[in-house]
Amino acid sequence: MTSHLDMPDASMAADEGRAHDDDAAWQDDVRAGVRHVRDLDSLPLSPAERAAAQVAATRHKVRIPKAYLDLIDWSDPADPIRAQVIPSPEELAELEGELDDPIADYAFSPVPRLTHRHADRVLLFPTYQCAVYCRFCFRKESLTSIGRGFSREALEPAFAYIEAHPEIREVILTGGDPLSLPDKAVAEIRARIEAVPHVRLLRIHTRVPVALPSRVTSGLVRSLQGRLMVTVVTHFNHAREITDAAEQACRALRQGGFVLLNQSVLLKGVNDTVEVLEELCRELMYRLGVKPYYLHHGDLARGMAHRRTTIAEGQALVSALRARLSGICNPVYVLDLPDGGGKVPLGASYVEAQDGETWRIRGQDGELRTYAELVGDL
């Protein structure tokens, strides 16, 4: 059952008399945005575009906070913000080989709401609802399911599993967007996880600082603070998403003591040029204090062929980025293997040949050099 604590009714902090003044901005933002298929009628779309968008939104949920809607340049049909959130008929064109579960979440799910794909860490799904529904999402089949919001009872088997497996050092809250939950629910989940002695780090995967930055309140920051080291992994895909409000949200998270990383998805027509990626990665680090972490090759989500690049195109882009940006600004280009094999780096290799202790390595300037290993005895 979907809990009243989830975002759709925008009433989270109001429950039990816990409403605060700083919640008003993000609650108003949610209400004023797109929350239902019928809300598409209010957007400056042509009749044909609106009809096509409504068909696609009926298949996969639509939600766009007003702050994110306001970033769209409606005069540009190819606007990169628009491309990420406005439903399009291309989403309905599915290719053979595309998958409902592109990275095998369910194949590695020993109990509901939890995926254990890697030895020392698990994914925990407190909710399958989001502040914004991205059209390219690889979990959109799960997000479209009805009645998959937050409830304490639904998470009990997952908590028991974490307690019973001492090899688990890191719990990753994902979904859905865990920061679409109210402060009280976030604090309860954090406290429950930090009560498990062998867990060392809590990681939050969220698009809230991008699409609903006003949600990052002092109450939300406090709800995440405790014994655990906390890493917040944001999801900026384009420098146009780096606004004053996003900067303020990221500053609040940094000042709360959290490590900030960013995962981007390489999307055709959104960020598939070296100039766009360069600006994004530089501004993430220099302006927001967010380390570019991963650049994901597009997963095999259904209806997303029109947004996927080739791997060769991605490799060329990250090679060009490496020559333009400092190491701290460079993300790792990865492919999340469809059978659950994990994230595999796809960046180009600079090693051309090896003969014993002699290596032939191409520098960033394109020149081929010889490097001789010198290793002494202990």
GROMACS .gro file of C-alpha atoms in nm:
model
  378
    1MET     CA    1   0.000   0.000   0.000
    2THR     CA    2   0.124   0.346  -0.082
    3SER     CA    3   0.189   0.536   0.238
    4HIS     CA    4   0.063   0.888   0.305
    5LEU     CA    5   0.430   0.969   0.367
    6ASP     CA    6   0.514   0.955  -0.002
    7MET     CA    7   0.544   1.264  -0.219
    8PRO     CA    8   0.244   1.252  -0.456
    9ASP     CA    9   0.012   1.438  -0.219
   10ALA     CA   10   0.289   1.684  -0.124
   11SER     CA   11   0.177   1.661   0.238
   12MET     CA   12   0.475   1.493   0.391
   13ALA     CA   13   0.594   1.726   0.663
   14ALA     CA   14   0.241   1.836   0.746
   15ASP     CA   15   0.163   1.493   0.894
   16GLU     CA   16   0.154   1.478   1.274
   17GLY     CA   17   0.187   1.855   1.298
   18ARG     CA   18   0.544   1.857   1.167
   19ALA     CA   19   0.505   2.121   0.895
   20HIS     CA   20   0.784   2.379   0.880
   21ASP     CA   21   0.811   2.707   0.695
   22ASP     CA   22   1.103   2.584   0.481
   23ASP     CA   23   0.887   2.301   0.347
   24ALA     CA   24   0.640   2.540   0.186
   25ALA     CA   25   0.864   2.618  -0.114
   26TRP     CA   26   0.914   2.261  -0.231
   27GLN     CA   27   0.555   2.160  -0.157
   28ASP     CA   28   0.432   2.450  -0.370
   29ASP     CA   29   0.683   2.352  -0.639
   30VAL     CA   30   0.541   1.999  -0.651
   31ARG     CA   31   0.180   2.120  -0.664
   32ALA     CA   32   0.252   2.373  -0.939
   33GLY     CA   33   0.430   2.123  -1.163
   34VAL     CA   34   0.316   1.828  -1.371
   35ARG     CA   35   0.184   1.542  -1.158
   36HIS     CA   36  -0.071   1.375  -1.383
   37VAL     CA   37  -0.126   1.312  -1.753
   38ARG     CA   38  -0.395   1.580  -1.753
   39ASP     CA   39  -0.140   1.841  -1.637
   40LEU     CA   40   0.026   1.818  -1.977
   41ASP     CA   41  -0.261   2.031  -2.104
   42SER     CA   42  -0.104   2.332  -1.932
   43LEU     CA   43   0.226   2.304  -2.122
   44PRO     CA   44   0.306   2.505  -2.437
   45LEU     CA   45   0.290   2.205  -2.668
   46SER     CA   46   0.127   2.184  -3.009
   47PRO     CA   47  -0.191   1.972  -3.023
   48ALA     CA   48   0.002   1.691  -3.194
   49GLU     CA   49   0.285   1.704  -2.941
   50ARG     CA   50   0.042   1.708  -2.651
   51ALA     CA   51  -0.151   1.410  -2.783
   52ALA     CA   52   0.170   1.211  -2.833
   53ALA     CA   53   0.299   1.308  -2.488
   54GLN     CA   54  -0.026   1.199  -2.325
   55VAL     CA   55  -0.006   0.857  -2.487
   56ALA     CA   56   0.353   0.806  -2.367
   57ALA     CA   57   0.270   0.940  -2.019
   58THR     CA   58  -0.012   0.690  -1.990
   59ARG     CA   59   0.241   0.410  -2.044
   60HIS     CA   60   0.504   0.552  -1.805
   61LYS     CA   61   0.439   0.796  -1.522
   62VAL     CA   62   0.496   1.168  -1.562
   63ARG     CA   63   0.600   1.408  -1.284
   64ILE     CA   64   0.794   1.733  -1.323
   65PRO     CA   65   0.831   1.993  -1.046
   66LYS     CA   66   0.775   2.352  -1.158
   67ALA     CA   67   1.137   2.452  -1.088
   68TYR     CA   68   1.255   2.195  -1.341
   69LEU     CA   69   0.982   2.283  -1.590
   70ASP     CA   70   1.099   2.646  -1.573
   71LEU     CA   71   1.440   2.543  -1.710
   72ILE     CA   72   1.290   2.435  -2.043
   73ASP     CA   73   1.329   2.658  -2.347
   74TRP     CA   74   0.995   2.584  -2.512
   75SER     CA   75   1.103   2.754  -2.834
   76ASP     CA   76   1.364   2.480  -2.885
   77PRO     CA   77   1.216   2.139  -2.977
   78ALA     CA   78   1.555   1.983  -2.900
   79ASP     CA   79   1.595   2.149  -2.559
   80PRO     CA   80   1.804   1.911  -2.340
   81ILE     CA   81   1.587   1.962  -2.031
   82ARG     CA   82   1.269   1.900  -2.226
   83ALA     CA   83   1.420   1.583  -2.374
   84GLN     CA   84   1.469   1.435  -2.027
   85VAL     CA   85   1.118   1.477  -1.886
   86ILE     CA   86   0.854   1.549  -2.152
   87PRO     CA   87   0.701   1.222  -2.279
   88SER     CA   88   0.755   1.148  -2.647
   89PRO     CA   89   0.618   0.889  -2.891
   90GLU     CA   90   0.969   0.748  -2.946
   91GLU     CA   91   0.939   0.586  -2.601
   92LEU     CA   92   0.674   0.354  -2.739
   93ALA     CA   93   0.908   0.215  -3.008
   94GLU     CA   94   1.064  -0.083  -2.834
   95LEU     CA   95   1.344  -0.287  -2.990
   96GLU     CA   96   1.409  -0.658  -2.955
   97GLY     CA   97   1.665  -0.703  -2.681
   98GLU     CA   98   1.547  -0.415  -2.464
   99LEU     CA   99   1.459  -0.524  -2.112
  100ASP     CA  100   1.214  -0.459  -1.829
  101ASP     CA  101   1.499  -0.507  -1.579
  102PRO     CA  102   1.811  -0.389  -1.766
  103ILE     CA  103   2.065  -0.446  -1.486
  104ALA     CA  104   1.909  -0.756  -1.323
  105ASP     CA  105   1.786  -0.594  -1.001
  106TYR     CA  106   1.528  -0.867  -0.950
  107ALA     CA  107   1.761  -1.157  -1.032
  108PHE     CA  108   1.978  -1.055  -0.736
  109SER     CA  109   1.693  -0.974  -0.497
  110PRO     CA  110   1.689  -1.229  -0.211
  111VAL     CA  111   1.407  -1.042  -0.034
  112PRO     CA  112   1.165  -0.769  -0.149
  113ARG     CA  113   1.301  -0.413  -0.177
  114LEU     CA  114   1.666  -0.522  -0.170
  115THR     CA  115   1.927  -0.615  -0.432
  116HIS     CA  116   2.253  -0.785  -0.328
  117ARG     CA  117   2.470  -0.789  -0.640
  118HIS     CA  118   2.809  -0.710  -0.481
  119ALA     CA  119   2.960  -0.873  -0.175
  120ASP     CA  120   2.996  -0.573   0.058
  121ARG     CA  121   2.698  -0.356  -0.037
  122VAL     CA  122   2.327  -0.374  -0.109
  123LEU     CA  123   2.065  -0.160  -0.278
  124LEU     CA  124   1.765  -0.077  -0.062
  125PHE     CA  125   1.444   0.054  -0.223
  126PRO     CA  126   1.244   0.253   0.036
  127THR     CA  127   1.010   0.385  -0.235
  128TYR     CA  128   0.954   0.345  -0.607
  129GLN     CA  129   0.828   0.703  -0.638
  130CYS     CA  130   1.029   1.006  -0.750
  131ALA     CA  131   1.031   1.383  -0.738
  132VAL     CA  132   1.072   1.376  -1.117
  133TYR     CA  133   1.021   1.091  -1.362
  134CYS     CA  134   1.300   1.084  -1.620
  135ARG     CA  135   1.194   0.942  -1.953
  136PHE     CA  136   1.521   0.747  -1.991
  137CYS     CA  137   1.503   0.577  -1.649
  138PHE     CA  138   1.619   0.215  -1.648
  139ARG     CA  139   1.379   0.137  -1.361
  140LYS     CA  140   1.074   0.295  -1.522
  141GLU     CA  141   0.889  -0.038  -1.533
  142SER     CA  142   0.912  -0.057  -1.153
  143LEU     CA  143   0.831   0.311  -1.109
  144THR     CA  144   0.512   0.271  -1.311
  145SER     CA  145   0.383  -0.004  -1.083
  146ILE     CA  146   0.094   0.098  -0.860
  147GLY     CA  147   0.117   0.093  -0.480
  148ARG     CA  148   0.494   0.081  -0.442
  149GLY     CA  149   0.548   0.375  -0.209
  150PHE     CA  150   0.700   0.376   0.137
  151SER     CA  151   0.581   0.157   0.422
  152ARG     CA  152   0.767   0.033   0.727
  153GLU     CA  153   0.627  -0.317   0.690
  154ALA     CA  154   0.753  -0.351   0.333
  155LEU     CA  155   1.111  -0.281   0.443
  156GLU     CA  156   1.124  -0.525   0.736
  157PRO     CA  157   1.253  -0.826   0.536
  158ALA     CA  158   1.527  -0.607   0.386
  159PHE     CA  159   1.638  -0.477   0.726
  160ALA     CA  160   1.646  -0.833   0.861
  161TYR     CA  161   1.859  -0.941   0.566
  162ILE     CA  162   2.111  -0.661   0.626
  163GLU     CA  163   2.132  -0.753   0.996
  164ALA     CA  164   2.195  -1.118   0.909
  165HIS     CA  165   2.481  -1.052   0.664
  166PRO     CA  166   2.793  -0.912   0.834
  167GLU     CA  167   2.973  -0.878   0.501
  168ILE     CA  168   2.750  -0.581   0.416
  169ARG     CA  169   2.939  -0.258   0.483
  170GLU     CA  170   2.742  -0.017   0.265
  171VAL     CA  171   2.371   0.037   0.211
  172ILE     CA  172   2.261   0.232  -0.097
  173LEU     CA  173   1.918   0.397  -0.081
  174THR     CA  174   1.777   0.415  -0.430
  175GLY     CA  175   1.448   0.348  -0.599
  176GLY     CA  176   1.256   0.565  -0.675
  177ASP     CA  177   1.411   0.863  -0.503
  178PRO     CA  178   1.470   0.820  -0.130
  179LEU     CA  179   1.474   1.197  -0.076
  180SER     CA  180   1.116   1.215  -0.206
  181LEU     CA  181   1.023   1.075   0.136
  182PRO     CA  182   0.949   1.301   0.433
  183ASP     CA  183   1.219   1.384   0.685
  184LYS     CA  184   1.065   1.154   0.944
  185ALA     CA  185   1.079   0.852   0.714
  186VAL     CA  186   1.435   0.931   0.603
  187ALA     CA  187   1.546   0.961   0.965
  188GLU     CA  188   1.378   0.633   1.059
  189ILE     CA  189   1.547   0.447   0.773
  190ARG     CA  190   1.886   0.601   0.854
  191ALA     CA  191   1.852   0.516   1.225
  192ARG     CA  192   1.749   0.159   1.149
  193ILE     CA  193   2.048   0.106   0.921
  194GLU     CA  194   2.301   0.269   1.152
  195ALA     CA  195   2.185   0.041   1.434
  196VAL     CA  196   2.343  -0.247   1.241
  197PRO     CA  197   2.704  -0.250   1.371
  198HIS     CA  198   2.871  -0.387   1.057
  199VAL     CA  199   2.727  -0.118   0.826
  200ARG     CA  200   2.976   0.167   0.779
  201LEU     CA  201   2.840   0.388   0.501
  202LEU     CA  202   2.500   0.507   0.381
  203ARG     CA  203   2.475   0.613   0.018
  204ILE     CA  204   2.181   0.811  -0.120
  205HIS     CA  205   2.103   0.812  -0.494
  206THR     CA  206   1.883   1.112  -0.569
  207ARG     CA  207   1.775   1.362  -0.833
  208VAL     CA  208   1.619   1.598  -0.575
  209PRO     CA  209   1.909   1.853  -0.582
  210VAL     CA  210   1.860   1.875  -0.960
  211ALA     CA  211   1.483   1.877  -1.008
  212LEU     CA  212   1.351   1.986  -0.669
  213PRO     CA  213   1.639   2.164  -0.490
  214SER     CA  214   1.407   2.341  -0.247
  215ARG     CA  215   1.343   1.996  -0.091
  216VAL     CA  216   1.695   2.007   0.057
  217THR     CA  217   1.600   2.173   0.385
  218SER     CA  218   1.777   2.187   0.719
  219GLY     CA  219   1.534   1.921   0.840
  220LEU     CA  220   1.629   1.687   0.557
  221VAL     CA  221   2.000   1.736   0.629
  222ARG     CA  222   1.945   1.656   0.999
  223SER     CA  223   1.750   1.344   0.910
  224LEU     CA  224   2.061   1.201   0.739
  225GLN     CA  225   2.311   1.284   1.013
  226GLY     CA  226   2.421   1.013   1.254
  227ARG     CA  227   2.691   0.752   1.307
  228LEU     CA  228   2.729   0.654   0.943
  229MET     CA  229   2.945   0.816   0.681
  230VAL     CA  230   2.695   0.950   0.426
  231THR     CA  231   2.754   0.991   0.052
  232VAL     CA  232   2.492   1.169  -0.160
  233VAL     CA  233   2.509   1.076  -0.528
  234THR     CA  234   2.333   1.335  -0.743
  235HIS     CA  235   2.221   1.302  -1.105
  236PHE     CA  236   2.300   1.609  -1.314
  237ASN     CA  237   2.307   1.545  -1.689
  238HIS     CA  238   2.351   1.896  -1.831
  239ALA     CA  239   2.509   2.220  -1.710
  240ARG     CA  240   2.172   2.397  -1.758
  241GLU     CA  241   2.055   2.201  -1.453
  242ILE     CA  242   2.319   2.370  -1.236
  243THR     CA  243   2.115   2.661  -1.105
  244ASP     CA  244   2.150   2.892  -0.805
  245ALA     CA  245   1.897   2.678  -0.621
  246ALA     CA  246   2.089   2.358  -0.702
  247GLU     CA  247   2.407   2.525  -0.581
  248GLN     CA  248   2.239   2.618  -0.254
  249ALA     CA  249   2.110   2.262  -0.209
  250CYS     CA  250   2.452   2.109  -0.270
  251ARG     CA  251   2.615   2.358  -0.033
  252ALA     CA  252   2.369   2.258   0.240
  253LEU     CA  253   2.452   1.891   0.186
  254ARG     CA  254   2.826   1.957   0.193
  255GLN     CA  255   2.792   2.164   0.510
  256GLY     CA  256   2.595   1.877   0.659
  257GLY     CA  257   2.913   1.671   0.635
  258PHE     CA  258   2.822   1.455   0.337
  259VAL     CA  259   3.044   1.348   0.047
  260LEU     CA  260   2.888   1.450  -0.288
  261LEU     CA  261   2.932   1.254  -0.611
  262ASN     CA  262   2.745   1.269  -0.943
  263GLN     CA  263   2.627   1.007  -1.187
  264SER     CA  264   2.531   1.119  -1.538
  265VAL     CA  265   2.380   0.918  -1.821
  266LEU     CA  266   2.518   0.968  -2.170
  267LEU     CA  267   2.209   1.069  -2.369
  268LYS     CA  268   2.191   1.134  -2.743
  269GLY     CA  269   2.063   1.484  -2.804
  270VAL     CA  270   2.117   1.587  -2.442
  271ASN     CA  271   2.485   1.568  -2.350
  272ASP     CA  272   2.659   1.373  -2.627
  273THR     CA  273   2.911   1.642  -2.724
  274VAL     CA  274   3.246   1.705  -2.561
  275GLU     CA  275   3.161   2.073  -2.511
  276VAL     CA  276   2.844   1.993  -2.314
  277LEU     CA  277   3.013   1.726  -2.102
  278GLU     CA  278   3.314   1.947  -2.038
  279GLU     CA  279   3.097   2.230  -1.904
  280LEU     CA  280   2.889   1.989  -1.696
  281CYS     CA  281   3.184   1.816  -1.533
  282ARG     CA  282   3.376   2.135  -1.468
  283GLU     CA  283   3.079   2.316  -1.312
  284LEU     CA  284   2.988   2.013  -1.100
  285MET     CA  285   3.329   2.018  -0.937
  286TYR     CA  286   3.417   2.386  -0.938
  287ARG     CA  287   3.076   2.537  -0.860
  288LEU     CA  288   2.887   2.266  -0.671
  289GLY     CA  289   3.172   2.076  -0.508
  290VAL     CA  290   3.032   1.753  -0.656
  291LYS     CA  291   3.282   1.500  -0.792
  292PRO     CA  292   3.186   1.360  -1.136
  293TYR     CA  293   3.174   0.989  -1.052
  294TYR     CA  294   3.021   0.785  -1.334
  295LEU     CA  295   2.913   0.859  -1.689
  296HIS     CA  296   2.675   0.573  -1.767
  297HIS     CA  297   2.632   0.426  -2.111
  298GLY     CA  298   2.257   0.411  -2.175
  299ASP     CA  299   2.103   0.093  -2.036
  300LEU     CA  300   1.877  -0.132  -2.241
  301ALA     CA  301   1.558   0.017  -2.098
  302ARG     CA  302   1.256  -0.027  -2.321
  303GLY     CA  303   1.186   0.252  -2.569
  304MET     CA  304   1.515   0.430  -2.517
  305ALA     CA  305   1.703   0.343  -2.837
  306HIS     CA  306   1.659   0.701  -2.960
  307ARG     CA  307   1.862   0.828  -2.660
  308ARG     CA  308   2.143   0.572  -2.664
  309THR     CA  309   2.478   0.646  -2.827
  310THR     CA  310   2.722   0.381  -2.947
  311ILE     CA  311   2.997   0.272  -2.709
  312ALA     CA  312   3.257   0.396  -2.958
  313GLU     CA  313   3.100   0.743  -2.949
  314GLY     CA  314   3.114   0.740  -2.571
  315GLN     CA  315   3.478   0.631  -2.569
  316ALA     CA  316   3.573   0.913  -2.805
  317LEU     CA  317   3.395   1.163  -2.581
  318VAL     CA  318   3.567   1.056  -2.258
  319SER     CA  319   3.906   1.047  -2.432
  320ALA     CA  320   3.852   1.407  -2.541
  321LEU     CA  321   3.737   1.501  -2.191
  322ARG     CA  322   4.053   1.359  -2.038
  323ALA     CA  323   4.261   1.596  -2.249
  324ARG     CA  324   4.047   1.898  -2.148
  325LEU     CA  325   3.978   1.848  -1.776
  326SER     CA  326   4.176   1.782  -1.461
  327GLY     CA  327   4.154   1.431  -1.324
  328ILE     CA  328   3.922   1.533  -1.043
  329CYS     CA  329   3.666   1.654  -1.300
  330ASN     CA  330   3.668   1.336  -1.511
  331PRO     CA  331   3.397   1.072  -1.461
  332VAL     CA  332   3.450   0.703  -1.533
  333TYR     CA  333   3.258   0.588  -1.842
  334VAL     CA  334   3.082   0.263  -1.748
  335LEU     CA  335   2.843   0.002  -1.881
  336ASP     CA  336   2.616  -0.170  -1.629
  337LEU     CA  337   2.603  -0.522  -1.768
  338PRO     CA  338   2.250  -0.653  -1.828
  339ASP     CA  339   2.306  -0.989  -1.655
  340GLY     CA  340   2.408  -0.832  -1.324
  341GLY     CA  341   2.780  -0.839  -1.393
  342GLY     CA  342   2.816  -0.488  -1.253
  343LYS     CA  343   2.962  -0.166  -1.387
  344VAL     CA  344   3.250  -0.218  -1.630
  345PRO     CA  345   3.476   0.075  -1.729
  346LEU     CA  346   3.462   0.143  -2.101
  347GLY     CA  347   3.723   0.416  -2.131
  348ALA     CA  348   3.984   0.378  -2.402
  349SER     CA  349   4.309   0.205  -2.306
  350TYR     CA  350   4.632   0.399  -2.355
  351VAL     CA  351   4.841   0.080  -2.358
  352GLU     CA  352   4.932  -0.019  -2.715
  353ALA     CA  353   5.170  -0.310  -2.657
  354GLN     CA  354   5.383  -0.493  -2.400
  355ASP     CA  355   5.705  -0.693  -2.441
  356GLY     CA  356   5.828  -0.823  -2.107
  357GLU     CA  357   5.903  -0.517  -1.892
  358THR     CA  358   5.875  -0.277  -2.183
  359TRP     CA  359   5.544  -0.108  -2.255
  360ARG     CA  360   5.428   0.106  -2.546
  361ILE     CA  361   5.188   0.371  -2.414
  362ARG     CA  362   5.013   0.653  -2.596
  363GLY     CA  363   5.014   0.984  -2.410
  364GLN     CA  364   4.727   1.230  -2.393
  365ASP     CA  365   4.897   1.425  -2.672
  366GLY     CA  366   4.860   1.124  -2.901
  367GLU     CA  367   5.233   1.045  -2.912
  368LEU     CA  368   5.344   0.683  -2.864
  369ARG     CA  369   5.612   0.635  -2.598
  370THR     CA  370   5.819   0.351  -2.455
  371TYR     CA  371   5.807   0.292  -2.080
  372ALA     CA  372   6.043   0.042  -1.912
  373GLU     CA  373   5.935  -0.103  -1.576
  374LEU     CA  374   6.197  -0.097  -1.303
  375VAL     CA  375   6.106  -0.322  -1.009
  376GLY     CA  376   6.356  -0.409  -0.739
  377ASP     CA  377   6.374  -0.707  -0.506
  378LEU     CA  378   6.251  -0.682  -0.147
   0.00000   0.00000   0.00000
